[in-house]
Amino acid sequence: MGRSASIQKWFNQFLFALILVGGNGCSGQPGPEAIMQANGDVRAVPWPSDALLGDDGKVRLVGPLPFDSNVEDNLTQLAATLSTADGFSTTRSIFFPVSADVVVDDGAAATVVDLDDPTKTLSYPLFYRAETKQLVAMSPIGTALVEHHAYGCWIAGGVHDAAGHALHPSSVMSAAIGGHGAIGARASYQKLASALDAAMVKPLA
């Protein structure tokens, strides 16, 4: 990992609400599920996500971290640096852990919306990282989000398993994107629920 200054640059201040705030239990639907645990384990939470923010608005991490490093001290330094931030990077891609392998259709993309100005949306191409079971919405080169704005991300289609079963939200995710439950009660998720209603979207994740 790089030095602390370079790490801090990655994590400029803005809030990021992801609809992939999946639950601890199975939704009962066939096919792969977007997952998340409520214990702060960042390996089972979409990254970035407001679900990782504490009551003080700071990023709260519980290890181990889902980042590669041959030196444990580098990860310790990264965790300490992130814990001082009150938001996430304005230039990074978005990572969604899933319960099983998925197939991404050609041209499939996630929608990123500025929740402080829902008329502004961006398209992030999707690909699947099999070794980590992560669906990745790749930030286009040169894209930078606005600092101190809340953002939401959803996937409306184009992701399924080999048998054709579509990716689906978990039960807790479904509650959150409707503005319900502990996560859904956050201001950013309330805005996300309104944006989804306005767009008349029922996302896969």
PDB file of C-alpha atoms in Angstrom:
ATOM      1  CA  MET A   1       0.000   0.000   0.000  1.00  0.00           C
ATOM      2  CA  GLY A   2       1.083   3.582  -0.459  1.00  0.00           C
ATOM      3  CA  ARG A   3       1.823   6.141   2.199  1.00  0.00           C
ATOM      4  CA  SER A   4      -0.889   7.566   4.416  1.00  0.00           C
ATOM      5  CA  ALA A   5      -1.200  10.752   2.354  1.00  0.00           C
ATOM      6  CA  SER A   6      -1.894   8.829  -0.818  1.00  0.00           C
ATOM      7  CA  ILE A   7      -4.373   6.545   0.956  1.00  0.00           C
ATOM      8  CA  GLN A   8      -6.235   9.550   2.357  1.00  0.00           C
ATOM      9  CA  LYS A   9      -6.527  10.983  -1.146  1.00  0.00           C
ATOM     10  CA  TRP A  10      -8.561   7.923  -2.148  1.00  0.00           C
ATOM     11  CA  PHE A  11     -11.120   8.645   0.536  1.00  0.00           C
ATOM     12  CA  ASN A  12     -12.281  12.208   0.001  1.00  0.00           C
ATOM     13  CA  GLN A  13     -15.371  13.192   1.879  1.00  0.00           C
ATOM     14  CA  PHE A  14     -18.763  12.266   0.527  1.00  0.00           C
ATOM     15  CA  LEU A  15     -21.479   9.910   1.583  1.00  0.00           C
ATOM     16  CA  PHE A  16     -22.316   6.908  -0.542  1.00  0.00           C
ATOM     17  CA  ALA A  17     -25.529   4.979  -0.123  1.00  0.00           C
ATOM     18  CA  LEU A  18     -25.656   1.633  -1.877  1.00  0.00           C
ATOM     19  CA  ILE A  19     -28.815  -0.327  -2.284  1.00  0.00           C
ATOM     20  CA  LEU A  20     -26.744  -3.446  -1.906  1.00  0.00           C
ATOM     21  CA  VAL A  21     -27.266  -3.607   1.812  1.00  0.00           C
ATOM     22  CA  GLY A  22     -28.230  -7.238   1.732  1.00  0.00           C
ATOM     23  CA  GLY A  23     -29.343  -9.284   4.660  1.00  0.00           C
ATOM     24  CA  ASN A  24     -28.056 -12.011   6.892  1.00  0.00           C
ATOM     25  CA  GLY A  25     -30.723 -14.485   5.773  1.00  0.00           C
ATOM     26  CA  CYS A  26     -31.820 -15.907   2.471  1.00  0.00           C
ATOM     27  CA  SER A  27     -34.703 -14.216   0.681  1.00  0.00           C
ATOM     28  CA  GLY A  28     -36.044 -17.572  -0.489  1.00  0.00           C
ATOM     29  CA  GLN A  29     -35.740 -16.734  -4.169  1.00  0.00           C
ATOM     30  CA  PRO A  30     -33.696 -18.928  -6.533  1.00  0.00           C
ATOM     31  CA  GLY A  31     -30.447 -17.598  -7.909  1.00  0.00           C
ATOM     32  CA  PRO A  32     -27.566 -15.500  -6.560  1.00  0.00           C
ATOM     33  CA  GLU A  33     -28.130 -12.928  -3.861  1.00  0.00           C
ATOM     34  CA  ALA A  34     -26.412  -9.648  -3.040  1.00  0.00           C
ATOM     35  CA  ILE A  35     -25.153 -10.122   0.500  1.00  0.00           C
ATOM     36  CA  MET A  36     -24.243  -8.107   3.560  1.00  0.00           C
ATOM     37  CA  GLN A  37     -23.906  -8.821   7.247  1.00  0.00           C
ATOM     38  CA  ALA A  38     -24.838  -6.277   9.862  1.00  0.00           C
ATOM     39  CA  ASN A  39     -21.757  -6.857  12.016  1.00  0.00           C
ATOM     40  CA  GLY A  40     -19.508  -4.461  10.101  1.00  0.00           C
ATOM     41  CA  ASP A  41     -17.472  -7.205   8.406  1.00  0.00           C
ATOM     42  CA  VAL A  42     -16.332  -5.294   5.326  1.00  0.00           C
ATOM     43  CA  ARG A  43     -15.833  -8.547   3.395  1.00  0.00           C
ATOM     44  CA  ALA A  44     -19.606  -9.025   3.375  1.00  0.00           C
ATOM     45  CA  VAL A  45     -20.689  -5.439   2.744  1.00  0.00           C
ATOM     46  CA  PRO A  46     -20.822  -3.502  -0.524  1.00  0.00           C
ATOM     47  CA  TRP A  47     -17.910  -1.091  -0.797  1.00  0.00           C
ATOM     48  CA  PRO A  48     -18.420   1.783  -0.364  1.00  0.00           C
ATOM     49  CA  SER A  49     -21.614   1.914   1.670  1.00  0.00           C
ATOM     50  CA  ASP A  50     -23.135   4.250   4.237  1.00  0.00           C
ATOM     51  CA  ALA A  51     -23.849   1.092   6.235  1.00  0.00           C
ATOM     52  CA  LEU A  52     -20.167   1.282   7.229  1.00  0.00           C
ATOM     53  CA  LEU A  53     -20.553   4.734   8.783  1.00  0.00           C
ATOM     54  CA  GLY A  54     -20.839   5.032  12.554  1.00  0.00           C
ATOM     55  CA  ASP A  55     -23.132   7.365  14.460  1.00  0.00           C
ATOM     56  CA  ASP A  56     -20.415  10.020  14.274  1.00  0.00           C
ATOM     57  CA  GLY A  57     -20.398   9.846  10.483  1.00  0.00           C
ATOM     58  CA  LYS A  58     -16.926   8.302  10.380  1.00  0.00           C
ATOM     59  CA  VAL A  59     -16.071   5.123   8.487  1.00  0.00           C
ATOM     60  CA  ARG A  60     -16.204   2.195  10.917  1.00  0.00           C
ATOM     61  CA  LEU A  61     -14.349  -0.951   9.900  1.00  0.00           C
ATOM     62  CA  VAL A  62     -14.181  -4.420  11.419  1.00  0.00           C
ATOM     63  CA  GLY A  63     -11.324  -6.553  10.076  1.00  0.00           C
ATOM     64  CA  PRO A  64     -10.072  -8.443   8.337  1.00  0.00           C
ATOM     65  CA  LEU A  65     -10.156  -6.092   5.377  1.00  0.00           C
ATOM     66  CA  PRO A  66     -10.970  -7.294   1.851  1.00  0.00           C
ATOM     67  CA  PHE A  67      -7.832  -5.760   0.379  1.00  0.00           C
ATOM     68  CA  ASP A  68      -4.687  -7.511  -0.820  1.00  0.00           C
ATOM     69  CA  SER A  69      -1.412  -6.859   0.971  1.00  0.00           C
ATOM     70  CA  ASN A  70       1.576  -8.985   1.923  1.00  0.00           C
ATOM     71  CA  VAL A  71       2.283  -6.738   4.895  1.00  0.00           C
ATOM     72  CA  GLU A  72      -0.219  -6.720   7.763  1.00  0.00           C
ATOM     73  CA  ASP A  73       1.021  -3.320   8.948  1.00  0.00           C
ATOM     74  CA  ASN A  74      -0.123  -1.812   5.653  1.00  0.00           C
ATOM     75  CA  LEU A  75      -3.677  -2.986   6.278  1.00  0.00           C
ATOM     76  CA  THR A  76      -3.554  -1.745   9.875  1.00  0.00           C
ATOM     77  CA  GLN A  77      -2.439   1.663   8.614  1.00  0.00           C
ATOM     78  CA  LEU A  78      -5.174   1.669   5.985  1.00  0.00           C
ATOM     79  CA  ALA A  79      -7.871   0.828   8.554  1.00  0.00           C
ATOM     80  CA  ALA A  80      -6.619   3.612  10.850  1.00  0.00           C
ATOM     81  CA  THR A  81      -6.608   6.114   7.995  1.00  0.00           C
ATOM     82  CA  LEU A  82     -10.091   5.194   6.827  1.00  0.00           C
ATOM     83  CA  SER A  83     -11.441   5.489  10.361  1.00  0.00           C
ATOM     84  CA  THR A  84     -10.690   9.229  10.282  1.00  0.00           C
ATOM     85  CA  ALA A  85     -12.676   9.772   7.074  1.00  0.00           C
ATOM     86  CA  ASP A  86     -16.289  10.888   6.973  1.00  0.00           C
ATOM     87  CA  GLY A  87     -16.979   9.464   3.555  1.00  0.00           C
ATOM     88  CA  PHE A  88     -15.482   7.561   0.662  1.00  0.00           C
ATOM     89  CA  SER A  89     -13.501   8.103  -2.500  1.00  0.00           C
ATOM     90  CA  THR A  90     -14.986  10.196  -5.292  1.00  0.00           C
ATOM     91  CA  THR A  91     -13.154   8.243  -7.983  1.00  0.00           C
ATOM     92  CA  ARG A  92     -13.241   4.558  -7.051  1.00  0.00           C
ATOM     93  CA  SER A  93     -15.260   1.649  -8.386  1.00  0.00           C
ATOM     94  CA  ILE A  94     -18.057  -0.060  -6.441  1.00  0.00           C
ATOM     95  CA  PHE A  95     -17.862  -3.650  -5.178  1.00  0.00           C
ATOM     96  CA  PHE A  96     -20.852  -5.865  -4.465  1.00  0.00           C
ATOM     97  CA  PRO A  97     -20.314  -9.224  -2.712  1.00  0.00           C
ATOM     98  CA  VAL A  98     -22.625 -11.945  -4.018  1.00  0.00           C
ATOM     99  CA  SER A  99     -23.578 -15.356  -2.680  1.00  0.00           C
ATOM    100  CA  ALA A 100     -22.727 -17.341  -5.829  1.00  0.00           C
ATOM    101  CA  ASP A 101     -21.081 -16.968  -9.211  1.00  0.00           C
ATOM    102  CA  VAL A 102     -22.885 -14.722 -11.673  1.00  0.00           C
ATOM    103  CA  VAL A 103     -22.873 -14.076 -15.403  1.00  0.00           C
ATOM    104  CA  VAL A 104     -22.811 -10.459 -16.585  1.00  0.00           C
ATOM    105  CA  ASP A 105     -24.446  -9.771 -19.930  1.00  0.00           C
ATOM    106  CA  ASP A 106     -22.587  -7.726 -22.525  1.00  0.00           C
ATOM    107  CA  GLY A 107     -23.245  -4.051 -21.972  1.00  0.00           C
ATOM    108  CA  ALA A 108     -24.702  -4.488 -18.471  1.00  0.00           C
ATOM    109  CA  ALA A 109     -24.122  -1.486 -16.244  1.00  0.00           C
ATOM    110  CA  ALA A 110     -24.976  -0.069 -12.852  1.00  0.00           C
ATOM    111  CA  THR A 111     -26.640   3.313 -12.461  1.00  0.00           C
ATOM    112  CA  VAL A 112     -25.030   5.792 -10.083  1.00  0.00           C
ATOM    113  CA  VAL A 113     -27.270   8.692  -9.063  1.00  0.00           C
ATOM    114  CA  ASP A 114     -26.487  11.914  -7.228  1.00  0.00           C
ATOM    115  CA  LEU A 115     -29.030  11.740  -4.413  1.00  0.00           C
ATOM    116  CA  ASP A 116     -28.710  15.484  -3.866  1.00  0.00           C
ATOM    117  CA  ASP A 117     -29.625  16.045  -7.533  1.00  0.00           C
ATOM    118  CA  PRO A 118     -31.344  12.881  -8.873  1.00  0.00           C
ATOM    119  CA  THR A 119     -31.451  14.323 -12.390  1.00  0.00           C
ATOM    120  CA  LYS A 120     -27.723  13.545 -12.610  1.00  0.00           C
ATOM    121  CA  THR A 121     -26.875   9.897 -13.239  1.00  0.00           C
ATOM    122  CA  LEU A 122     -23.835   7.980 -14.473  1.00  0.00           C
ATOM    123  CA  SER A 123     -23.403   4.529 -16.008  1.00  0.00           C
ATOM    124  CA  TYR A 124     -20.744   2.232 -14.522  1.00  0.00           C
ATOM    125  CA  PRO A 125     -19.944  -0.899 -16.598  1.00  0.00           C
ATOM    126  CA  LEU A 126     -20.273  -4.190 -14.712  1.00  0.00           C
ATOM    127  CA  PHE A 127     -17.935  -7.154 -14.555  1.00  0.00           C
ATOM    128  CA  TYR A 128     -17.660 -10.159 -12.257  1.00  0.00           C
ATOM    129  CA  ARG A 129     -14.546 -10.944 -10.208  1.00  0.00           C
ATOM    130  CA  ALA A 130     -14.827 -14.690  -9.627  1.00  0.00           C
ATOM    131  CA  GLU A 131     -11.868 -15.069  -7.247  1.00  0.00           C
ATOM    132  CA  THR A 132     -13.499 -12.762  -4.693  1.00  0.00           C
ATOM    133  CA  LYS A 133     -17.172 -13.333  -5.644  1.00  0.00           C
ATOM    134  CA  GLN A 134     -17.656  -9.618  -6.233  1.00  0.00           C
ATOM    135  CA  LEU A 135     -19.752  -7.867  -8.823  1.00  0.00           C
ATOM    136  CA  VAL A 136     -17.845  -4.721  -9.747  1.00  0.00           C
ATOM    137  CA  ALA A 137     -19.284  -1.489 -11.119  1.00  0.00           C
ATOM    138  CA  MET A 138     -16.230   0.066 -12.714  1.00  0.00           C
ATOM    139  CA  SER A 139     -15.796   3.821 -12.450  1.00  0.00           C
ATOM    140  CA  PRO A 140     -15.153   5.147 -15.979  1.00  0.00           C
ATOM    141  CA  ILE A 141     -11.753   6.757 -16.481  1.00  0.00           C
ATOM    142  CA  GLY A 142     -11.886  10.430 -15.572  1.00  0.00           C
ATOM    143  CA  THR A 143     -15.085  10.160 -13.532  1.00  0.00           C
ATOM    144  CA  ALA A 144     -15.112  12.083 -10.259  1.00  0.00           C
ATOM    145  CA  LEU A 145     -18.166  12.429  -8.047  1.00  0.00           C
ATOM    146  CA  VAL A 146     -18.967  15.625  -6.175  1.00  0.00           C
ATOM    147  CA  GLU A 147     -17.538  15.804  -2.663  1.00  0.00           C
ATOM    148  CA  HIS A 148     -20.015  16.018   0.229  1.00  0.00           C
ATOM    149  CA  HIS A 149     -22.844  14.646  -1.937  1.00  0.00           C
ATOM    150  CA  ALA A 150     -24.714  11.431  -1.223  1.00  0.00           C
ATOM    151  CA  TYR A 151     -24.790   8.879  -4.040  1.00  0.00           C
ATOM    152  CA  GLY A 152     -26.817   5.773  -4.717  1.00  0.00           C
ATOM    153  CA  CYS A 153     -26.132   2.828  -6.993  1.00  0.00           C
ATOM    154  CA  TRP A 154     -28.470   0.219  -8.413  1.00  0.00           C
ATOM    155  CA  ILE A 155     -28.444  -2.598 -10.955  1.00  0.00           C
ATOM    156  CA  ALA A 156     -31.592  -2.944 -13.012  1.00  0.00           C
ATOM    157  CA  GLY A 157     -30.711  -6.000 -15.106  1.00  0.00           C
ATOM    158  CA  GLY A 158     -28.124  -8.027 -16.952  1.00  0.00           C
ATOM    159  CA  VAL A 159     -26.825 -10.159 -14.047  1.00  0.00           C
ATOM    160  CA  HIS A 160     -27.836 -13.789 -13.462  1.00  0.00           C
ATOM    161  CA  ASP A 161     -26.450 -17.247 -12.781  1.00  0.00           C
ATOM    162  CA  ALA A 162     -25.589 -19.856 -15.416  1.00  0.00           C
ATOM    163  CA  ALA A 163     -29.133 -21.239 -15.246  1.00  0.00           C
ATOM    164  CA  GLY A 164     -30.632 -17.837 -15.983  1.00  0.00           C
ATOM    165  CA  HIS A 165     -31.831 -16.988 -12.471  1.00  0.00           C
ATOM    166  CA  ALA A 166     -31.488 -13.245 -11.983  1.00  0.00           C
ATOM    167  CA  LEU A 167     -29.500 -11.652  -9.182  1.00  0.00           C
ATOM    168  CA  HIS A 168     -31.901 -10.517  -6.475  1.00  0.00           C
ATOM    169  CA  PRO A 169     -31.850  -8.389  -3.340  1.00  0.00           C
ATOM    170  CA  SER A 170     -31.881  -9.985   0.081  1.00  0.00           C
ATOM    171  CA  SER A 171     -34.693  -9.343   2.528  1.00  0.00           C
ATOM    172  CA  VAL A 172     -32.807  -6.635   4.423  1.00  0.00           C
ATOM    173  CA  MET A 173     -31.813  -4.999   1.148  1.00  0.00           C
ATOM    174  CA  SER A 174     -35.431  -4.938   0.030  1.00  0.00           C
ATOM    175  CA  ALA A 175     -36.367  -3.195   3.259  1.00  0.00           C
ATOM    176  CA  ALA A 176     -33.540  -0.693   2.980  1.00  0.00           C
ATOM    177  CA  ILE A 177     -34.274   0.335  -0.604  1.00  0.00           C
ATOM    178  CA  GLY A 178     -37.829   0.957   0.494  1.00  0.00           C
ATOM    179  CA  GLY A 179     -36.559   3.226   3.261  1.00  0.00           C
ATOM    180  CA  HIS A 180     -37.371   0.724   6.019  1.00  0.00           C
ATOM    181  CA  GLY A 181     -35.338  -0.864   8.799  1.00  0.00           C
ATOM    182  CA  ALA A 182     -32.262   0.450  10.573  1.00  0.00           C
ATOM    183  CA  ILE A 183     -30.284   1.024   7.377  1.00  0.00           C
ATOM    184  CA  GLY A 184     -33.251   2.320   5.424  1.00  0.00           C
ATOM    185  CA  ALA A 185     -33.852   4.940   8.101  1.00  0.00           C
ATOM    186  CA  ARG A 186     -30.574   6.685   7.232  1.00  0.00           C
ATOM    187  CA  ALA A 187     -31.062   9.960   5.375  1.00  0.00           C
ATOM    188  CA  SER A 188     -29.139   8.734   2.336  1.00  0.00           C
ATOM    189  CA  TYR A 189     -31.329   5.636   2.006  1.00  0.00           C
ATOM    190  CA  GLN A 190     -34.471   7.711   2.362  1.00  0.00           C
ATOM    191  CA  LYS A 191     -33.246   9.737  -0.603  1.00  0.00           C
ATOM    192  CA  LEU A 192     -32.445   6.541  -2.474  1.00  0.00           C
ATOM    193  CA  ALA A 193     -35.945   5.167  -1.901  1.00  0.00           C
ATOM    194  CA  SER A 194     -37.399   8.373  -3.289  1.00  0.00           C
ATOM    195  CA  ALA A 195     -35.091   8.257  -6.322  1.00  0.00           C
ATOM    196  CA  LEU A 196     -36.079   4.665  -7.096  1.00  0.00           C
ATOM    197  CA  ASP A 197     -39.759   5.523  -6.795  1.00  0.00           C
ATOM    198  CA  ALA A 198     -39.332   8.497  -9.113  1.00  0.00           C
ATOM    199  CA  ALA A 199     -37.432   6.395 -11.650  1.00  0.00           C
ATOM    200  CA  MET A 200     -39.991   3.567 -11.307  1.00  0.00           C
ATOM    201  CA  VAL A 201     -37.133   1.069 -10.922  1.00  0.00           C
ATOM    202  CA  LYS A 202     -37.311  -2.254  -9.116  1.00  0.00           C
ATOM    203  CA  PRO A 203     -33.625  -3.176  -9.115  1.00  0.00           C
ATOM    204  CA  LEU A 204     -31.968  -6.564  -9.011  1.00  0.00           C
ATOM    205  CA  ALA A 205     -29.470  -5.101  -6.554  1.00  0.00           C
TER     206      ALA A 205
END
